[in-house]
mmCIF file of C-alpha atoms and ligand atoms in Angstrom:
data_model
loop_
_atom_site.group_PDB
_atom_site.id
_atom_site.type_symbol
_atom_site.label_atom_id
_atom_site.label_comp_id
_atom_site.label_asym_id
_atom_site.label_seq_id
_atom_site.Cartn_x
_atom_site.Cartn_y
_atom_site.Cartn_z
ATOM 1 C CA MET M 1 -44.102 6.312 -21.961
ATOM 2 C CA SER M 2 -41.237 8.627 -21.788
ATOM 3 C CA PRO M 3 -41.217 10.895 -18.757
ATOM 4 C CA GLU M 4 -41.799 14.175 -20.866
ATOM 5 C CA HIS M 5 -45.021 12.626 -22.347
ATOM 6 C CA SER M 6 -46.367 11.382 -19.071
ATOM 7 C CA PRO M 7 -49.502 13.187 -17.807
ATOM 8 C CA ALA M 8 -47.526 15.009 -15.008
ATOM 9 C CA ALA M 9 -45.291 16.256 -17.231
ATOM 10 C CA SER M 10 -47.834 17.892 -19.568
ATOM 11 C CA ARG M 11 -49.432 19.652 -16.611
ATOM 12 C CA PRO M 12 -48.471 23.327 -16.489
ATOM 13 C CA PRO M 13 -46.124 24.412 -13.573
ATOM 14 C CA VAL M 14 -48.575 25.969 -10.657
ATOM 15 C CA ALA M 15 -48.192 27.955 -7.665
ATOM 16 C CA ARG M 16 -50.418 27.887 -4.323
ATOM 17 C CA VAL M 17 -51.504 31.242 -3.907
ATOM 18 C CA PHE M 18 -54.033 33.360 -1.870
ATOM 19 C CA PHE M 19 -54.661 37.101 -1.185
ATOM 20 C CA ALA M 20 -53.998 38.263 2.747
ATOM 21 C CA LEU M 21 -53.500 41.273 4.968
ATOM 22 C CA TRP M 22 -50.045 41.074 6.421
ATOM 23 C CA PRO M 23 -49.700 42.591 9.846
ATOM 24 C CA PRO M 24 -46.893 45.027 10.764
ATOM 25 C CA ALA M 25 -43.602 43.403 12.159
ATOM 26 C CA GLU M 26 -44.267 44.687 15.838
ATOM 27 C CA LEU M 27 -48.120 43.336 15.705
ATOM 28 C CA ALA M 28 -46.802 40.019 14.308
ATOM 29 C CA ALA M 29 -44.054 39.631 16.975
ATOM 30 C CA THR M 30 -46.743 40.480 19.847
ATOM 31 C CA LEU M 31 -48.985 37.854 18.198
ATOM 32 C CA ALA M 32 -46.220 35.269 17.670
ATOM 33 C CA GLY M 33 -45.610 35.450 21.439
ATOM 34 C CA VAL M 34 -49.144 34.666 22.189
ATOM 35 C CA ALA M 35 -48.906 31.657 19.775
ATOM 36 C CA ARG M 36 -45.976 30.244 21.492
ATOM 37 C CA ASP M 37 -47.300 30.731 24.978
ATOM 38 C CA PHE M 38 -50.894 29.100 23.860
ATOM 39 C CA ALA M 39 -48.706 26.056 22.058
ATOM 40 C CA HIS M 40 -46.843 25.537 25.289
ATOM 41 C CA GLN M 41 -50.001 25.100 27.344
ATOM 42 C CA ALA M 42 -52.086 23.565 24.690
ATOM 43 C CA GLY M 43 -49.774 21.688 22.382
ATOM 44 C CA GLY M 44 -49.499 22.486 18.679
ATOM 45 C CA ARG M 45 -47.534 24.380 16.304
ATOM 46 C CA PRO M 46 -47.464 28.155 16.790
ATOM 47 C CA SER M 47 -47.426 30.258 13.756
ATOM 48 C CA ARG M 48 -44.054 32.060 13.213
ATOM 49 C CA GLN M 49 -43.771 35.726 13.248
ATOM 50 C CA ASP M 50 -43.019 35.982 9.688
ATOM 51 C CA THR M 51 -45.685 33.713 8.588
ATOM 52 C CA LEU M 52 -48.882 35.443 10.439
ATOM 53 C CA HIS M 53 -51.502 36.657 8.125
ATOM 54 C CA LEU M 54 -55.145 37.294 7.587
ATOM 55 C CA THR M 55 -56.467 35.652 4.638
ATOM 56 C CA LEU M 56 -58.888 37.463 2.260
ATOM 57 C CA ALA M 57 -59.212 34.944 -0.668
ATOM 58 C CA PHE M 58 -57.810 31.453 -0.863
ATOM 59 C CA LEU M 59 -57.264 30.390 -4.506
ATOM 60 C CA GLY M 60 -54.849 27.150 -4.393
ATOM 61 C CA ASP M 61 -53.046 26.253 -7.411
ATOM 62 C CA VAL M 62 -53.004 28.585 -10.224
ATOM 63 C CA PRO M 63 -50.875 27.825 -13.387
ATOM 64 C CA ILE M 64 -47.740 30.020 -12.984
ATOM 65 C CA SER M 65 -48.712 31.591 -16.598
ATOM 66 C CA ARG M 66 -51.871 33.144 -15.379
ATOM 67 C CA LEU M 67 -50.319 34.946 -12.560
ATOM 68 C CA PRO M 68 -50.147 38.258 -14.614
ATOM 69 C CA GLU M 69 -53.940 37.795 -15.154
ATOM 70 C CA LEU M 70 -54.659 37.206 -11.473
ATOM 71 C CA GLN M 71 -52.567 40.200 -10.285
ATOM 72 C CA ALA M 72 -54.444 42.443 -13.151
ATOM 73 C CA ALA M 73 -57.767 41.376 -11.604
ATOM 74 C CA ALA M 74 -56.602 42.353 -8.185
ATOM 75 C CA GLU M 75 -55.315 45.707 -9.449
ATOM 76 C CA GLY M 76 -58.903 46.505 -10.699
ATOM 77 C CA VAL M 77 -60.023 46.161 -6.979
ATOM 78 C CA ARG M 78 -59.823 49.668 -5.390
ATOM 79 C CA GLY M 79 -60.326 49.154 -1.833
ATOM 80 C CA GLU M 80 -60.220 51.974 0.937
ATOM 81 C CA ALA M 81 -57.634 51.881 3.675
ATOM 82 C CA PHE M 82 -59.105 50.842 7.240
ATOM 83 C CA ALA M 83 -58.266 50.225 10.850
ATOM 84 C CA LEU M 84 -58.566 46.505 12.204
ATOM 85 C CA THR M 85 -58.858 45.892 15.739
ATOM 86 C CA LEU M 86 -57.896 42.462 16.926
ATOM 87 C CA ASP M 87 -59.913 41.929 20.131
ATOM 88 C CA HIS M 88 -60.584 38.123 20.570
ATOM 89 C CA PHE M 89 -59.193 34.833 20.660
ATOM 90 C CA GLY M 90 -61.075 31.729 19.588
ATOM 91 C CA LEU M 91 -60.403 28.028 19.637
ATOM 92 C CA TRP M 92 -61.837 26.199 16.722
ATOM 93 C CA GLN M 93 -62.656 22.510 17.785
ATOM 94 C CA HIS M 94 -63.445 21.182 14.273
ATOM 95 C CA ASN M 95 -59.858 21.988 12.862
ATOM 96 C CA ARG M 96 -57.623 22.585 16.039
ATOM 97 C CA ILE M 97 -57.063 26.138 15.478
ATOM 98 C CA PHE M 98 -56.144 28.710 17.889
ATOM 99 C CA TRP M 99 -56.835 32.205 16.406
ATOM 100 C CA ALA M 100 -57.095 35.809 16.811
ATOM 101 C CA GLY M 101 -60.252 37.632 15.437
ATOM 102 C CA CYS M 102 -61.514 41.020 14.634
ATOM 103 C CA ALA M 103 -65.132 42.674 13.769
ATOM 104 C CA THR M 104 -65.296 43.187 9.822
ATOM 105 C CA PRO M 105 -65.404 46.786 9.329
ATOM 106 C CA LEU M 106 -67.523 47.962 6.049
ATOM 107 C CA PRO M 107 -64.156 48.542 3.882
ATOM 108 C CA LEU M 108 -62.876 45.043 4.695
ATOM 109 C CA ALA M 109 -66.130 43.318 3.930
ATOM 110 C CA ALA M 110 -66.130 45.467 0.560
ATOM 111 C CA LEU M 111 -62.663 44.298 -0.227
ATOM 112 C CA VAL M 112 -63.362 40.886 0.099
ATOM 113 C CA HIS M 113 -66.515 40.909 -1.919
ATOM 114 C CA ASP M 114 -65.200 43.067 -4.487
ATOM 115 C CA LEU M 115 -62.156 40.628 -4.817
ATOM 116 C CA LYS M 116 -64.368 37.797 -5.035
ATOM 117 C CA VAL M 117 -66.368 39.560 -7.806
ATOM 118 C CA ALA M 118 -63.031 40.423 -9.695
ATOM 119 C CA LEU M 119 -61.613 36.992 -9.422
ATOM 120 C CA ALA M 120 -64.760 35.170 -10.667
ATOM 121 C CA ALA M 121 -64.928 37.753 -13.547
ATOM 122 C CA SER M 122 -61.394 36.800 -14.746
ATOM 123 C CA GLY M 123 -62.337 33.037 -14.187
ATOM 124 C CA PHE M 124 -60.618 32.179 -11.058
ATOM 125 C CA ASN M 125 -61.979 29.583 -8.779
ATOM 126 C CA MET M 126 -61.779 30.524 -5.299
ATOM 127 C CA ALA M 127 -61.943 27.236 -2.687
ATOM 128 C CA ASP M 128 -63.770 29.241 -0.150
ATOM 129 C CA ALA M 129 -66.225 31.538 -2.291
ATOM 130 C CA ASN M 130 -69.380 30.106 -0.830
ATOM 131 C CA ARG M 131 -68.179 30.178 3.002
ATOM 132 C CA PRO M 132 -69.112 33.193 5.072
ATOM 133 C CA PHE M 133 -65.979 35.412 5.709
ATOM 134 C CA VAL M 134 -64.490 35.000 9.270
ATOM 135 C CA PRO M 135 -61.641 37.330 9.615
ATOM 136 C CA HIS M 136 -58.835 35.690 11.820
ATOM 137 C CA MET M 137 -55.296 34.995 12.325
ATOM 138 C CA THR M 138 -54.171 31.548 12.745
ATOM 139 C CA LEU M 139 -51.896 31.864 15.589
ATOM 140 C CA VAL M 140 -51.495 27.673 16.763
ATOM 141 C CA ARG M 141 -52.359 24.705 14.314
ATOM 142 C CA LYS M 142 -52.942 21.091 15.409
ATOM 143 C CA VAL M 143 -53.787 22.252 18.777
ATOM 144 C CA ALA M 144 -53.450 18.913 21.298
ATOM 145 C CA ARG M 145 -55.669 19.868 24.393
ATOM 146 C CA LEU M 146 -58.870 21.374 23.084
ATOM 147 C CA GLN M 147 -60.186 22.197 26.316
ATOM 148 C CA THR M 148 -57.346 24.690 27.123
ATOM 149 C CA PRO M 149 -58.900 28.210 28.263
ATOM 150 C CA VAL M 150 -58.741 30.952 25.681
ATOM 151 C CA ALA M 151 -57.340 34.038 27.380
ATOM 152 C CA GLN M 152 -58.835 37.809 27.033
ATOM 153 C CA CYS M 153 -57.281 39.476 24.152
ATOM 154 C CA VAL M 154 -55.682 42.761 24.563
ATOM 155 C CA PRO M 155 -57.062 44.860 21.896
ATOM 156 C CA GLN M 156 -54.375 45.370 19.040
ATOM 157 C CA GLN M 157 -55.183 47.868 16.495
ATOM 158 C CA TRP M 158 -53.673 47.672 12.939
ATOM 159 C CA MET M 159 -53.931 50.069 10.021
ATOM 160 C CA CYS M 160 -54.418 48.124 6.805
ATOM 161 C CA ARG M 161 -52.969 50.261 3.761
ATOM 162 C CA GLU M 162 -52.647 47.339 1.317
ATOM 163 C CA PHE M 163 -53.610 43.680 0.770
ATOM 164 C CA VAL M 164 -51.031 41.104 -0.896
ATOM 165 C CA LEU M 165 -50.832 38.253 -3.142
ATOM 166 C CA VAL M 166 -49.031 35.232 -1.369
ATOM 167 C CA ARG M 167 -47.367 32.095 -2.808
ATOM 168 C CA SER M 168 -47.318 29.303 -0.257
ATOM 169 C CA ARG M 169 -44.953 26.470 -0.162
ATOM 170 C CA VAL M 170 -46.367 23.567 2.178
ATOM 171 C CA ALA M 171 -43.951 21.484 3.790
ATOM 172 C CA ALA M 172 -44.304 19.133 6.853
ATOM 173 C CA SER M 173 -42.654 21.545 9.185
ATOM 174 C CA GLY M 174 -45.375 24.254 8.000
ATOM 175 C CA ALA M 175 -45.986 26.436 5.058
ATOM 176 C CA ASP M 176 -43.608 28.937 3.835
ATOM 177 C CA TYR M 177 -45.026 32.242 2.403
ATOM 178 C CA GLU M 178 -43.740 34.581 -0.385
ATOM 179 C CA VAL M 179 -45.295 37.891 -0.813
ATOM 180 C CA LEU M 180 -45.557 38.063 -4.652
ATOM 181 C CA THR M 181 -47.295 41.800 -5.133
ATOM 182 C CA PRO M 182 -48.737 44.224 -2.862
ATOM 183 C CA PHE M 183 -51.914 46.159 -3.841
ATOM 184 C CA PRO M 184 -52.353 49.725 -2.121
ATOM 185 C CA LEU M 185 -55.735 50.639 -0.351
ATOM 186 C CA ILE M 186 -56.865 54.036 -0.903
ATOM 187 C CA GLY M 187 -56.638 56.574 1.847
HETATM 188 P P1 ATP I 1 -50.317 24.361 6.660
HETATM 189 O O1 ATP I 1 -51.464 23.681 5.409
HETATM 190 O O2 ATP I 1 -49.419 23.767 6.753
HETATM 191 O O3 ATP I 1 -51.257 24.297 7.853
HETATM 192 P P2 ATP I 1 -51.558 27.012 6.034
HETATM 193 O O4 ATP I 1 -52.818 26.093 5.954
HETATM 194 O O5 ATP I 1 -51.371 28.185 6.288
HETATM 195 O O6 ATP I 1 -50.247 26.030 6.397
HETATM 196 P P3 ATP I 1 -52.095 26.815 3.094
HETATM 197 O O7 ATP I 1 -52.589 25.645 3.276
HETATM 198 O O8 ATP I 1 -51.122 27.270 1.873
HETATM 199 O O9 ATP I 1 -51.041 27.149 4.214
HETATM 200 O O10 ATP I 1 -53.110 27.952 3.109
HETATM 201 C C1 ATP I 1 -52.555 29.414 3.037
HETATM 202 C C2 ATP I 1 -53.678 30.293 3.734
HETATM 203 O O11 ATP I 1 -55.086 30.131 3.151
HETATM 204 C C3 ATP I 1 -54.126 29.882 5.095
HETATM 205 O O12 ATP I 1 -54.295 31.273 5.891
HETATM 206 C C4 ATP I 1 -55.224 29.114 5.263
HETATM 207 O O13 ATP I 1 -55.877 29.014 6.277
HETATM 208 C C5 ATP I 1 -56.070 29.419 3.823
HETATM 209 N N1 ATP I 1 -56.675 28.504 3.185
HETATM 210 C C6 ATP I 1 -56.091 27.202 2.959
HETATM 211 N N2 ATP I 1 -57.065 26.384 2.268
HETATM 212 C C7 ATP I 1 -58.101 27.192 2.330
HETATM 213 C C8 ATP I 1 -59.427 26.710 1.819
HETATM 214 N N3 ATP I 1 -59.785 25.753 1.161
HETATM 215 N N4 ATP I 1 -60.497 27.474 2.205
HETATM 216 C C9 ATP I 1 -60.016 28.984 2.579
HETATM 217 N N5 ATP I 1 -58.873 29.132 2.972
HETATM 218 C C10 ATP I 1 -57.784 28.393 3.035
HETATM 219 MG MG1 MG I 2 -53.440 24.578 4.926
#
């Protein structure tokens, strides 16, 4: 079989994508510092300032030709702006992730719900559709020492006025993200 007729060549080009909240640079800088300090004690790979985010819905590989449809589905979601307060750190043992978390204000729960409904209605499969939503920002991956004590979190407030569609390119050194489209939240 010639390369252009191989099954791989006939598969459409895809992008690995997800919807997220992207923190302001100042908050990201503070959290990147927390991540570096924790990784220094516990081992693992700290998130870089420019990669910190809070995932709302993960889709995985989507054909690039369908991205306009995905963007149109998200445009139909008319969420309200809201304040988030990151107020606790956690260390998940099962996936070795150190994270910062917040309560889920009603507009955030509504946004995640409406996004799921809009994506499903347009025929997009979400990887995490059946998992309860636990808002968190991953600060360190592959934590080596899982018994490392987790410090108290100085509460950090953040006004969320948009959500974004992001493309992820995963590499051995960690993922790189590209914000493709912002979607405003009202208010
Ligand atoms: P790496 O894979 O290098 O550790 P990453 O997990 O941040 O980096 P991606 O795997 O592209 O990069 O994931 C992008 C975002 O989506 C991350 O916030 C990740 O936690 C989340 N995510 C990835 N896979 C899933 C999944 N199956 N269900 C829910 N969320 C996911
Ligand atoms: Mg991943």
